[in-house]
Coordinates of C-alpha atoms in Angstrom, one line a residue:
M1 CA 86.4 -44.9 8.0
F2 CA 88.1 -43.2 5.1
E3 CA 88.7 -44.3 1.5
D4 CA 92.4 -44.8 0.4
E5 CA 94.1 -42.0 -1.4
P6 CA 94.4 -42.5 -5.1
H7 CA 98.0 -41.1 -5.3
A8 CA 101.1 -42.5 -3.6
E9 CA 102.8 -39.2 -3.3
G10 CA 102.8 -37.9 0.3
A11 CA 101.2 -41.2 1.4
A12 CA 103.0 -41.0 4.8
A13 CA 101.7 -37.4 5.4
V14 CA 98.2 -38.4 4.4
A15 CA 98.3 -41.4 6.6
A16 CA 99.4 -39.4 9.6
A17 CA 96.7 -36.8 8.9
R18 CA 94.1 -39.6 8.6
E19 CA 95.2 -41.1 11.8
A20 CA 95.2 -37.7 13.7
L21 CA 91.7 -36.9 12.3
Q22 CA 90.4 -40.3 13.2
A23 CA 91.6 -39.9 16.8
L24 CA 90.0 -36.5 16.9
C25 CA 86.7 -37.7 15.5
Q26 CA 86.5 -40.6 17.9
E27 CA 87.1 -38.3 20.9
L28 CA 84.3 -36.1 19.6
N29 CA 82.1 -39.0 18.6
L30 CA 81.6 -37.5 15.2
D31 CA 79.7 -39.0 12.2
E32 CA 81.6 -40.6 9.4
G33 CA 80.3 -38.2 6.7
S34 CA 81.6 -35.0 8.4
A35 CA 84.9 -36.7 9.1
A36 CA 85.4 -37.9 5.5
E37 CA 84.5 -34.4 4.2
A38 CA 87.0 -32.8 6.6
L39 CA 89.8 -35.1 5.4
D40 CA 89.0 -34.5 1.7
D41 CA 89.0 -30.8 2.2
F42 CA 92.3 -30.9 4.2
T43 CA 93.9 -33.2 1.6
A44 CA 92.9 -30.8 -1.2
I45 CA 94.2 -27.7 0.6
R46 CA 97.5 -29.5 1.6
G47 CA 98.0 -30.4 -2.1
N48 CA 97.9 -26.7 -3.1
Y49 CA 99.4 -24.9 -0.1
S50 CA 102.1 -25.2 2.4
L51 CA 100.5 -25.6 5.9
E52 CA 102.8 -24.3 8.6
G53 CA 102.4 -25.4 12.2
E54 CA 100.8 -28.5 13.6
V55 CA 98.7 -30.6 11.3
I56 CA 96.0 -31.2 14.0
H57 CA 95.3 -27.5 14.1
W58 CA 94.6 -27.3 10.4
L59 CA 92.5 -30.5 10.7
A60 CA 90.5 -28.7 13.5
C61 CA 89.7 -25.9 11.0
S62 CA 88.6 -28.3 8.3
L63 CA 86.5 -30.3 10.8
Y64 CA 84.8 -27.1 12.1
V65 CA 83.8 -26.2 8.5
A66 CA 82.5 -29.7 7.9
C67 CA 80.5 -29.7 11.1
R68 CA 78.9 -26.4 10.4
K69 CA 77.8 -27.6 7.0
S70 CA 76.0 -30.6 8.5
I71 CA 72.3 -30.4 9.1
I72 CA 70.6 -32.9 11.5
P73 CA 66.9 -33.5 11.6
T74 CA 65.4 -33.2 15.1
V75 CA 62.2 -34.2 16.8
G76 CA 59.8 -31.3 16.8
K77 CA 62.3 -28.6 15.9
G78 CA 62.9 -29.2 12.3
V79 CA 66.7 -29.3 11.7
M80 CA 69.7 -28.4 13.7
E81 CA 73.0 -27.1 12.4
G82 CA 76.4 -28.3 13.6
N83 CA 76.5 -32.1 14.5
C84 CA 76.0 -31.3 18.2
V85 CA 79.7 -30.6 18.3
S86 CA 80.6 -27.2 19.7
L87 CA 83.7 -25.2 18.6
T88 CA 84.9 -25.3 22.2
R89 CA 85.0 -29.2 22.1
I90 CA 86.8 -29.3 18.8
L91 CA 89.5 -26.8 20.0
R92 CA 89.9 -28.5 23.3
S93 CA 90.5 -31.9 21.6
A94 CA 92.9 -30.4 19.1
K95 CA 94.6 -28.3 21.9
L96 CA 94.1 -25.2 19.8
S97 CA 93.4 -21.8 21.5
L98 CA 90.6 -19.6 20.3
I99 CA 93.0 -16.8 19.3
Q100 CA 95.1 -19.3 17.3
F101 CA 91.9 -20.6 15.8
F102 CA 90.8 -17.2 14.5
S103 CA 94.2 -16.6 13.0
K104 CA 94.3 -20.0 11.2
M105 CA 90.7 -19.9 10.3
K106 CA 91.1 -16.7 8.3
K107 CA 93.9 -18.4 6.3
W108 CA 91.8 -21.5 5.9
M109 CA 88.8 -19.6 4.6
D110 CA 91.1 -17.8 2.0
M111 CA 92.7 -21.1 0.9
S112 CA 89.3 -22.9 0.7
N113 CA 87.5 -19.9 -0.9
L114 CA 84.6 -20.3 1.6
P115 CA 81.5 -18.2 0.9
Q116 CA 80.9 -14.8 2.4
E117 CA 78.2 -16.1 4.7
F118 CA 80.7 -18.4 6.5
R119 CA 83.3 -15.5 6.8
E120 CA 80.6 -13.4 8.4
R121 CA 79.9 -16.2 10.8
I122 CA 83.5 -16.3 11.9
E123 CA 83.5 -12.5 12.3
R124 CA 80.4 -12.7 14.6
L125 CA 82.1 -15.4 16.6
E126 CA 85.2 -13.3 17.0
R127 CA 83.2 -10.3 18.0
N128 CA 81.4 -12.4 20.6
F129 CA 84.7 -13.7 21.9
E130 CA 86.0 -10.1 22.2
V131 CA 82.9 -8.8 24.1
S132 CA 82.9 -11.8 26.4
T133 CA 86.7 -11.5 27.2
V134 CA 86.2 -7.8 28.0
I135 CA 83.2 -8.4 30.2
F136 CA 84.7 -11.3 32.1
K137 CA 87.7 -9.2 33.0
K138 CA 85.2 -6.7 34.5
F139 CA 83.1 -9.4 36.2
E140 CA 85.9 -10.7 38.4
P141 CA 86.7 -7.5 40.4
I142 CA 83.0 -6.6 40.6
F143 CA 82.2 -10.0 42.0
L144 CA 85.0 -9.7 44.5
D145 CA 83.7 -6.3 45.6
I146 CA 80.2 -7.7 46.4
F147 CA 81.0 -11.2 47.6
Q148 CA 83.6 -13.1 49.7
N149 CA 86.9 -14.1 48.3
P150 CA 86.7 -17.9 47.5
Y151 CA 90.3 -18.5 48.4
E152 CA 89.8 -17.1 51.9
E153 CA 87.1 -19.7 52.6
L154 CA 87.8 -21.8 55.6
P155 CA 89.3 -25.2 54.7
K156 CA 86.8 -28.0 54.8
L157 CA 87.3 -30.8 57.3
P158 CA 87.7 -34.3 55.8
R159 CA 84.2 -35.8 55.4
S160 CA 83.0 -39.3 55.4
R161 CA 81.4 -40.9 52.4
K162 CA 77.9 -40.3 53.9
Q163 CA 78.5 -36.6 54.3
R164 CA 77.5 -34.4 51.4
R165 CA 79.5 -31.4 50.2
I166 CA 77.7 -28.2 51.3
P167 CA 76.4 -26.6 48.0
C168 CA 76.8 -22.9 47.0
S169 CA 80.3 -22.0 48.1
V170 CA 81.6 -18.7 46.8
K171 CA 83.3 -20.5 43.9
D172 CA 80.0 -22.2 43.1
L173 CA 78.3 -18.8 43.2
F174 CA 80.9 -17.2 40.9
N175 CA 80.4 -20.0 38.3
F176 CA 76.6 -19.8 38.6
C177 CA 76.4 -16.0 38.2
W178 CA 78.6 -16.1 35.1
T179 CA 76.7 -19.0 33.6
L180 CA 73.4 -17.3 34.2
F181 CA 74.7 -14.2 32.5
V182 CA 76.0 -16.0 29.4
Y183 CA 72.8 -18.0 29.1
T184 CA 70.7 -14.9 29.4
K185 CA 72.9 -13.0 26.9
G186 CA 72.5 -15.9 24.5
N187 CA 68.7 -15.6 24.7
F188 CA 68.8 -11.8 24.2
R189 CA 70.9 -11.6 21.0
M190 CA 69.4 -8.1 20.4
I191 CA 70.8 -7.0 23.8
G192 CA 74.1 -8.6 23.1
D193 CA 74.2 -6.2 20.1
D194 CA 76.8 -4.0 21.8
L195 CA 79.3 -4.0 24.6
V196 CA 77.3 -1.4 26.7
N197 CA 74.1 -3.5 26.7
S198 CA 76.0 -6.7 27.5
Y199 CA 77.8 -5.0 30.4
H200 CA 74.6 -3.7 31.9
L201 CA 73.0 -7.2 31.6
L202 CA 75.9 -8.5 33.7
L203 CA 75.2 -5.9 36.3
C204 CA 71.6 -7.1 36.4
C205 CA 72.8 -10.7 37.1
L206 CA 75.0 -9.5 39.9
D207 CA 72.2 -7.4 41.3
L208 CA 69.9 -10.5 41.3
I209 CA 72.4 -12.7 43.0
F210 CA 73.1 -10.1 45.6
A211 CA 69.4 -9.6 46.4
N212 CA 69.0 -13.4 46.9
A213 CA 72.0 -13.5 49.2
I214 CA 70.5 -10.7 51.3
M215 CA 67.0 -12.1 51.4
C216 CA 68.1 -15.7 52.3
P217 CA 69.2 -15.6 56.0
N218 CA 71.5 -18.6 55.7
R219 CA 73.4 -17.2 52.7
R220 CA 74.5 -13.8 54.0
D221 CA 77.9 -15.3 54.7
L222 CA 78.6 -15.1 51.0
L223 CA 78.6 -11.3 51.0
N224 CA 81.7 -9.1 51.4
P225 CA 81.1 -7.3 54.7
S226 CA 82.8 -4.1 53.4
F227 CA 80.7 -3.8 50.2
K228 CA 79.3 -0.3 49.9
G229 CA 75.9 -1.5 48.7
L230 CA 75.0 -3.3 51.9
P231 CA 72.0 -1.9 53.9
S232 CA 73.2 0.5 56.6
D233 CA 72.0 -1.8 59.4
F234 CA 73.4 -5.0 57.9
H235 CA 76.0 -5.5 60.6
A236 CA 73.4 -5.1 63.4
P237 CA 72.8 -8.3 65.4
D238 CA 69.1 -8.1 64.8
F239 CA 69.3 -7.2 61.1
K240 CA 66.3 -8.3 59.1
A241 CA 66.0 -7.9 55.3
A242 CA 63.3 -5.7 53.9
E243 CA 60.3 -7.4 52.3
E244 CA 61.2 -6.2 48.8
P245 CA 64.5 -7.4 47.3
P246 CA 67.1 -4.6 47.4
C247 CA 68.4 -3.1 44.2
I248 CA 72.2 -2.2 43.9
I249 CA 72.2 -1.2 40.2
A250 CA 72.8 2.4 41.2
V251 CA 75.7 1.4 43.5
L252 CA 77.3 -0.8 40.8
C253 CA 77.0 1.8 38.1
D254 CA 78.6 4.4 40.5
L255 CA 81.5 2.0 41.4
H256 CA 82.1 0.2 38.2
D257 CA 81.6 2.6 35.2
G258 CA 77.9 1.8 34.5
L259 CA 75.2 4.1 33.2
L260 CA 72.2 4.1 35.5
V261 CA 69.5 4.9 33.0
E262 CA 70.7 2.2 30.6
A263 CA 71.1 -0.4 33.3
K264 CA 67.7 0.2 34.8
G265 CA 66.1 0.0 31.3
I266 CA 67.7 -3.4 30.7
K267 CA 66.6 -4.7 34.2
E268 CA 63.0 -3.5 34.0
H269 CA 62.2 -4.3 30.4
Y270 CA 64.2 -7.4 29.7
F271 CA 66.0 -9.0 32.6
K272 CA 63.2 -9.1 35.2
P273 CA 60.6 -10.5 32.8
Y274 CA 63.1 -13.1 31.5
I275 CA 63.9 -14.3 35.1
S276 CA 60.2 -14.6 35.8
K277 CA 59.9 -16.7 32.6
L278 CA 62.7 -19.0 33.9
F279 CA 60.7 -19.5 37.1
D280 CA 57.5 -20.2 35.1
K281 CA 59.4 -22.9 33.1
K282 CA 60.8 -24.4 36.4
I283 CA 64.3 -23.8 35.2
L284 CA 64.8 -21.7 38.3
K285 CA 63.1 -22.8 41.6
G286 CA 62.7 -21.8 45.2
E287 CA 62.0 -18.7 47.2
C288 CA 65.7 -18.0 47.2
L289 CA 68.0 -19.1 44.3
L290 CA 70.9 -19.6 46.7
D291 CA 69.1 -21.6 49.4
L292 CA 70.9 -24.9 50.3
S293 CA 67.8 -26.8 49.2
S294 CA 67.5 -25.3 45.7
F295 CA 70.9 -24.0 44.6
T296 CA 72.2 -27.3 43.3
D297 CA 69.1 -27.8 41.2
N298 CA 69.2 -24.2 39.9
S299 CA 72.8 -24.5 38.9
K300 CA 72.4 -27.8 37.1
A301 CA 69.3 -26.5 35.3
V302 CA 70.9 -23.3 34.0
N303 CA 74.0 -25.3 32.9
K304 CA 71.9 -27.8 31.1
E305 CA 69.9 -25.1 29.3
Y306 CA 73.1 -23.3 28.3
E307 CA 74.7 -26.5 27.0
E308 CA 71.7 -27.0 24.8
Y309 CA 72.0 -23.4 23.6
V310 CA 75.7 -23.9 22.7
L311 CA 75.0 -27.0 20.7
T312 CA 72.0 -25.7 18.8
V313 CA 72.6 -21.9 18.5
G314 CA 75.9 -20.9 20.0
D315 CA 79.3 -22.3 19.1
F316 CA 81.5 -20.7 21.7
D317 CA 80.9 -22.1 25.2
E318 CA 81.6 -19.0 27.3
R319 CA 81.9 -21.1 30.5
I320 CA 85.4 -21.8 29.2
F321 CA 86.5 -18.6 31.1
L322 CA 85.7 -20.4 34.4
G323 CA 88.1 -23.3 33.7
A324 CA 91.5 -23.7 35.3
D325 CA 93.0 -24.0 31.7
A326 CA 91.3 -20.9 30.4
E327 CA 94.6 -19.1 29.6
E328 CA 95.7 -22.1 27.4
E329 CA 92.4 -22.7 25.8
I330 CA 91.5 -19.1 25.0
G331 CA 94.6 -17.1 25.4
T332 CA 92.8 -15.1 28.1
P333 CA 94.9 -13.9 31.0
R334 CA 92.9 -15.7 33.7
K335 CA 94.1 -18.0 36.4
F336 CA 93.3 -18.1 40.1
T337 CA 95.6 -19.8 42.6
A338 CA 95.4 -20.2 46.3
D339 CA 98.3 -17.8 46.9
T340 CA 97.0 -15.2 44.5
P341 CA 94.3 -12.6 45.4
F342 CA 91.0 -13.5 43.8
G343 CA 90.4 -11.3 40.7
K344 CA 94.1 -10.7 40.1
L345 CA 94.8 -11.8 36.6
T346 CA 98.0 -13.7 36.1
S347 CA 99.4 -15.3 32.9
Q348 CA 102.5 -15.6 30.8
A349 CA 103.6 -12.4 29.2
G350 CA 103.2 -14.0 25.8
V351 CA 99.5 -14.7 26.3
E352 CA 98.9 -11.1 27.4
C353 CA 100.7 -10.0 24.3
N354 CA 98.8 -12.3 22.0
L355 CA 95.4 -11.0 23.4
Q356 CA 96.5 -7.4 23.2
Q357 CA 97.7 -7.8 19.6
H358 CA 94.5 -9.6 18.7
F359 CA 92.4 -6.7 19.9
E360 CA 94.6 -4.1 18.3
K361 CA 94.4 -5.9 14.9
K362 CA 90.6 -6.0 15.2
R363 CA 90.4 -2.4 16.3
S364 CA 86.9 -3.2 17.7
F365 CA 87.5 -1.6 21.1
A366 CA 90.6 0.5 20.5
P367 CA 90.6 2.8 17.4
S368 CA 94.1 3.3 16.1
T369 CA 95.7 6.7 15.8
P370 CA 94.7 8.2 12.5
L371 CA 97.1 10.0 10.1
T372 CA 94.7 12.9 9.5
G373 CA 92.9 15.4 11.7
R374 CA 95.4 15.4 14.5
R375 CA 94.8 19.1 15.2
Y376 CA 91.3 18.2 16.5
L377 CA 92.5 15.6 19.0
Q378 CA 92.4 16.6 22.7
E379 CA 95.1 15.7 25.2
K380 CA 95.4 11.9 25.6
E381 CA 93.0 10.7 28.3
A382 CA 94.0 8.2 31.0
V383 CA 94.2 4.6 30.0
T384 CA 90.8 2.9 30.7
T385 CA 89.3 -0.5 30.2
P386 CA 87.2 -1.1 27.1
V387 CA 84.0 -1.2 29.2
A388 CA 84.9 2.1 30.9
S389 CA 85.8 3.6 27.6
A390 CA 82.5 2.5 26.1
T391 CA 80.3 3.7 29.0
Q392 CA 82.3 7.0 29.2
S393 CA 81.7 7.5 25.5
V394 CA 77.9 7.0 26.0
S395 CA 78.1 9.3 29.1
R396 CA 80.0 11.9 27.1
L397 CA 77.4 11.7 24.3
Q398 CA 74.5 12.1 26.8
S399 CA 76.2 15.1 28.4
I400 CA 76.5 16.7 24.9
V401 CA 72.8 16.4 24.3
A402 CA 71.6 16.9 27.9
G403 CA 68.5 19.2 28.1
L404 CA 68.0 19.3 24.4
K405 CA 65.2 18.0 22.2
S406 CA 65.1 16.0 19.0
A407 CA 63.7 19.1 17.2
P408 CA 65.0 22.5 16.1
S409 CA 65.7 25.0 18.9
E410 CA 64.2 28.5 19.0
Q411 CA 67.4 29.9 17.5
L412 CA 67.5 27.4 14.7
L413 CA 63.8 28.1 13.9
N414 CA 64.6 31.8 13.7
I415 CA 67.4 31.0 11.2
F416 CA 65.0 28.9 9.1
E417 CA 62.4 31.8 9.2
S418 CA 65.1 34.3 8.1
C419 CA 65.6 32.3 4.8
M420 CA 63.8 33.4 1.6
R421 CA 62.3 29.9 1.6
N422 CA 61.8 28.3 5.0
P423 CA 63.5 24.9 4.8
M424 CA 62.0 23.4 8.0
G425 CA 59.4 21.2 6.4
N426 CA 61.8 19.6 4.1
I427 CA 64.4 19.1 6.8
I428 CA 62.0 17.4 9.1
K429 CA 60.8 15.2 6.3
I430 CA 64.4 14.1 5.5
V431 CA 65.2 13.4 9.2
K432 CA 62.0 11.4 9.6
G433 CA 62.8 9.3 6.4
I434 CA 66.3 8.6 7.6
G435 CA 65.0 7.6 11.0
E436 CA 62.5 5.1 9.5
T437 CA 65.2 3.6 7.3
F438 CA 67.6 3.3 10.3
C439 CA 65.1 1.7 12.6
Q440 CA 64.1 -0.8 9.9
H441 CA 67.6 -2.0 9.2
Y442 CA 68.7 -1.8 12.9
T443 CA 66.0 -4.2 13.9
Q444 CA 66.3 -6.5 10.9
S445 CA 68.3 -9.7 11.3
T446 CA 71.0 -10.3 8.6
D447 CA 73.8 -12.8 8.0
K448 CA 76.2 -10.3 9.6
Q449 CA 74.3 -9.8 12.9
P450 CA 71.0 -10.4 14.6
G451 CA 68.4 -7.6 14.6
S452 CA 68.2 -5.4 17.7
H453 CA 65.1 -4.5 19.6
I454 CA 63.1 -1.5 18.4
D455 CA 63.5 0.2 21.8
F456 CA 67.3 0.3 21.3
A457 CA 66.8 1.6 17.7
V458 CA 64.6 4.4 18.8
N459 CA 66.9 5.3 21.7
R460 CA 70.0 5.5 19.3
L461 CA 68.0 7.5 16.7
K462 CA 66.8 10.0 19.3
L463 CA 70.3 10.7 20.4
A464 CA 71.4 11.1 16.8
E465 CA 68.5 13.5 16.0
I466 CA 69.4 15.7 19.0
L467 CA 73.0 15.8 18.0
Y468 CA 72.1 16.6 14.4
Y469 CA 70.0 19.6 15.3
K470 CA 72.6 20.8 17.8
I471 CA 75.4 20.6 15.2
L472 CA 73.3 22.1 12.4
E473 CA 72.5 25.1 14.6
T474 CA 76.2 25.6 15.4
I475 CA 77.1 25.4 11.7
M476 CA 74.3 27.9 10.7
V477 CA 75.4 30.3 13.4
Q478 CA 79.0 30.1 12.3
E479 CA 78.1 30.5 8.6
T480 CA 75.8 33.4 9.3
R481 CA 78.6 35.3 11.0
R482 CA 81.1 34.3 8.3
L483 CA 78.9 35.4 5.5
H484 CA 77.6 38.5 7.3
G485 CA 73.9 37.5 7.4
M486 CA 73.6 36.3 3.8
D487 CA 70.6 34.1 3.0
M488 CA 71.2 30.5 4.0
S489 CA 68.5 29.0 1.7
V490 CA 70.9 27.5 -0.8
L491 CA 72.9 25.6 1.8
L492 CA 69.8 24.5 3.8
E493 CA 68.1 23.2 0.7
Q494 CA 70.9 20.7 -0.1
D495 CA 69.3 17.4 0.8
I496 CA 72.6 15.5 0.5
F497 CA 74.1 17.8 3.2
H498 CA 71.4 16.9 5.7
K499 CA 71.5 13.2 4.9
S500 CA 75.3 13.2 5.3
L501 CA 75.2 15.1 8.6
M502 CA 72.5 12.9 10.0
A503 CA 74.5 9.8 8.9
C504 CA 77.6 11.1 10.7
C505 CA 75.6 11.7 13.9
L506 CA 74.2 8.2 13.7
E507 CA 77.8 6.9 13.2
I508 CA 78.9 8.8 16.3
V509 CA 76.1 7.2 18.4
L510 CA 76.8 3.7 17.1
F511 CA 80.5 4.1 17.9
A512 CA 79.7 5.4 21.4
Y513 CA 77.7 2.2 22.1
S514 CA 80.5 0.0 20.6
S515 CA 77.9 -1.4 18.2
P516 CA 79.0 -4.1 15.8
R517 CA 77.3 -2.1 13.0
T518 CA 80.5 -0.4 12.1
F519 CA 81.2 1.9 9.2
P520 CA 80.4 1.6 6.3
W521 CA 77.1 0.1 7.6
I522 CA 75.4 3.4 8.1
I523 CA 76.1 4.7 4.6
E524 CA 75.1 1.4 3.1
V525 CA 71.7 1.3 4.7
L526 CA 71.1 5.0 3.9
D527 CA 72.4 4.6 0.4
L528 CA 74.8 7.5 0.9
Q529 CA 78.0 7.9 -1.2
P530 CA 81.2 7.8 0.9
F531 CA 82.4 11.0 -0.8
Y532 CA 79.5 13.0 0.7
F533 CA 80.0 11.5 4.1
Y534 CA 83.7 12.4 4.0
K535 CA 82.8 16.1 3.3
V536 CA 80.9 16.5 6.6
I537 CA 83.4 14.8 8.9
E538 CA 85.7 17.8 9.4
V539 CA 82.7 20.1 9.7
V540 CA 81.2 18.0 12.5
I541 CA 84.5 17.8 14.4
R542 CA 85.0 21.5 14.1
S543 CA 81.4 22.2 15.2
E544 CA 81.1 19.9 18.2
E545 CA 83.8 20.5 20.8
G546 CA 82.2 17.9 23.2
L547 CA 83.3 14.9 21.1
S548 CA 85.7 12.6 23.0
R549 CA 89.2 11.9 21.8
D550 CA 88.1 8.4 20.8
M551 CA 85.1 9.8 18.8
V552 CA 87.4 12.2 16.9
K553 CA 89.9 9.4 16.2
H554 CA 87.1 7.2 15.0
L555 CA 85.8 9.8 12.5
N556 CA 89.4 10.5 11.4
S557 CA 89.9 6.7 10.7
I558 CA 86.8 6.8 8.6
E559 CA 88.3 9.7 6.7
E560 CA 91.3 7.5 6.0
Q561 CA 89.1 4.6 5.0
I562 CA 87.3 6.7 2.4
L563 CA 90.4 8.4 1.1
E564 CA 92.3 5.0 0.8
S565 CA 89.6 3.1 -1.1
L566 CA 85.9 3.9 -0.7
A567 CA 86.0 7.2 -2.6
W568 CA 87.6 5.6 -5.6
T569 CA 85.1 3.0 -6.6
N570 CA 83.6 3.0 -10.1
N571 CA 80.3 4.5 -9.1
S572 CA 81.8 7.1 -6.7
A573 CA 80.3 10.6 -6.7
L574 CA 83.9 11.8 -6.7
W575 CA 84.2 11.3 -10.4
E576 CA 81.2 13.4 -11.1
A577 CA 82.6 16.1 -8.8
L578 CA 85.9 16.0 -10.7
H579 CA 84.1 16.1 -14.1
S580 CA 81.9 19.1 -13.1
S581 CA 85.1 21.0 -12.1
A582 CA 86.6 20.3 -15.6
N583 CA 88.9 17.6 -14.1
R584 CA 90.7 20.3 -12.1
V585 CA 92.0 18.9 -8.9
P586 CA 92.3 21.6 -6.1
S587 CA 95.8 22.7 -5.1
C588 CA 97.3 22.0 -1.6
E589 CA 96.9 25.7 -0.8
E590 CA 93.2 25.7 -1.7
V591 CA 92.6 22.6 0.4
S592 CA 94.5 24.1 3.4
Q593 CA 92.5 27.3 3.1
G594 CA 89.2 25.4 2.7

């Protein structure tokens, strides 16, 4: 399968690597071209670098890169990327966990000098893994709240060969619900844009399964009799389900950190039409999804569709969370045993530690404590899950802007009118222009992330506009008092001030929704210098007391990021500011007083 090495040095190591790779390729049924390319790349890297750890793990990295480069022609669909070999299969065969893979892959990309596009692919993959891990940990207790405990099911009597296993046990239901969720999420990449949207999509899936269990008379045994969302007469002997399927979205949001308006929006505008589409395509069948006569077919069909998605579009098979070996394959603390309550996560301390360290390094869901701006931090809030933290951030944001409009208030209009030159027209023009640019980039697909739906862009923009006008009003009131009623025209006519303030408000909204569009995305799309963004951060924190501790920490971490590197680039506006001040750097006392 492979050509002989031209050099004798390290022949034993090369032979061992060739043998290991050949065994791996045979198990994956991989084509010779990709296998040969993987070996060539591995040999080249091994010749220049010392590869610590197991050879098979580095071979898996090389093999993954070779597979992703491969393009296969398909019937009717043009070309398909990836050799029909998913990352999950490669890692499973190489006995390499996902967390280990991300760590080794970063080193491999540096050693191989892989292009930026490939690095961004790995970043997206890692982000997807993080979101899925967080949501799966929420899925387990919510499922247990609604449905029976699968390890409390009555033991099945031995059956003869002719007897068929009764389909749709609680374990089957658990697997089906999760698979339906990850399949739906994969087909709504613009919904999977952030943790909050993905979580509410999960609640929609649970709501659908619950409704089917209630509506199907022979499947009510799947339900937890103590679930708070059951109809009031559920335990009556003559209980009969209503004609319309019940909706428990409000109950789930109340019990499990959801946001009702957001969840209902996902259900009505995306989830329900999509499920109808699956019925139209005959992927889902039957009056009741869980009926004994249709559940097996529905489960097989959804799994088949999802497998095709993983091979052609995905990479990471999220059903891996359901496996008995999930903690070894992923590093996720997840294992059910007969003597352990369902939903209780158990794993080795090392795995827990690895996962925690992984998330802390990424800082995606847990911003680190900044070195600056500590005086603005509120008392430390109770430890919460990433989903609870995200939904609470959105809830806090919504409470800040509750009852306000995305337009100047009466008081702000009066301040505008008191100026020598009314700045309102220009301000509205600036805000509108920023909004158009934001929506255009938010909905546009890039190498870094898929484009989101315009509805989400408009929703995020509206929150930012309300926040902008609220903070602007607070600033103007404070400045008017401080300057004893002096004319505010000069300040309000500074376009860069409004652009910076609006950018900061958009960043707060994106952070609240745990969007992957992290800083400096917003200043890049708005073509705003980091130096100007930096100048409004402290003003915003001082002016809006409603910001959560995490929001303040996030803005402070951006301050650090700008101070450490972004402000010192060649084209930075900082140099111009220094030049205009005759290269005089302000003293510590002046900075403290300012």
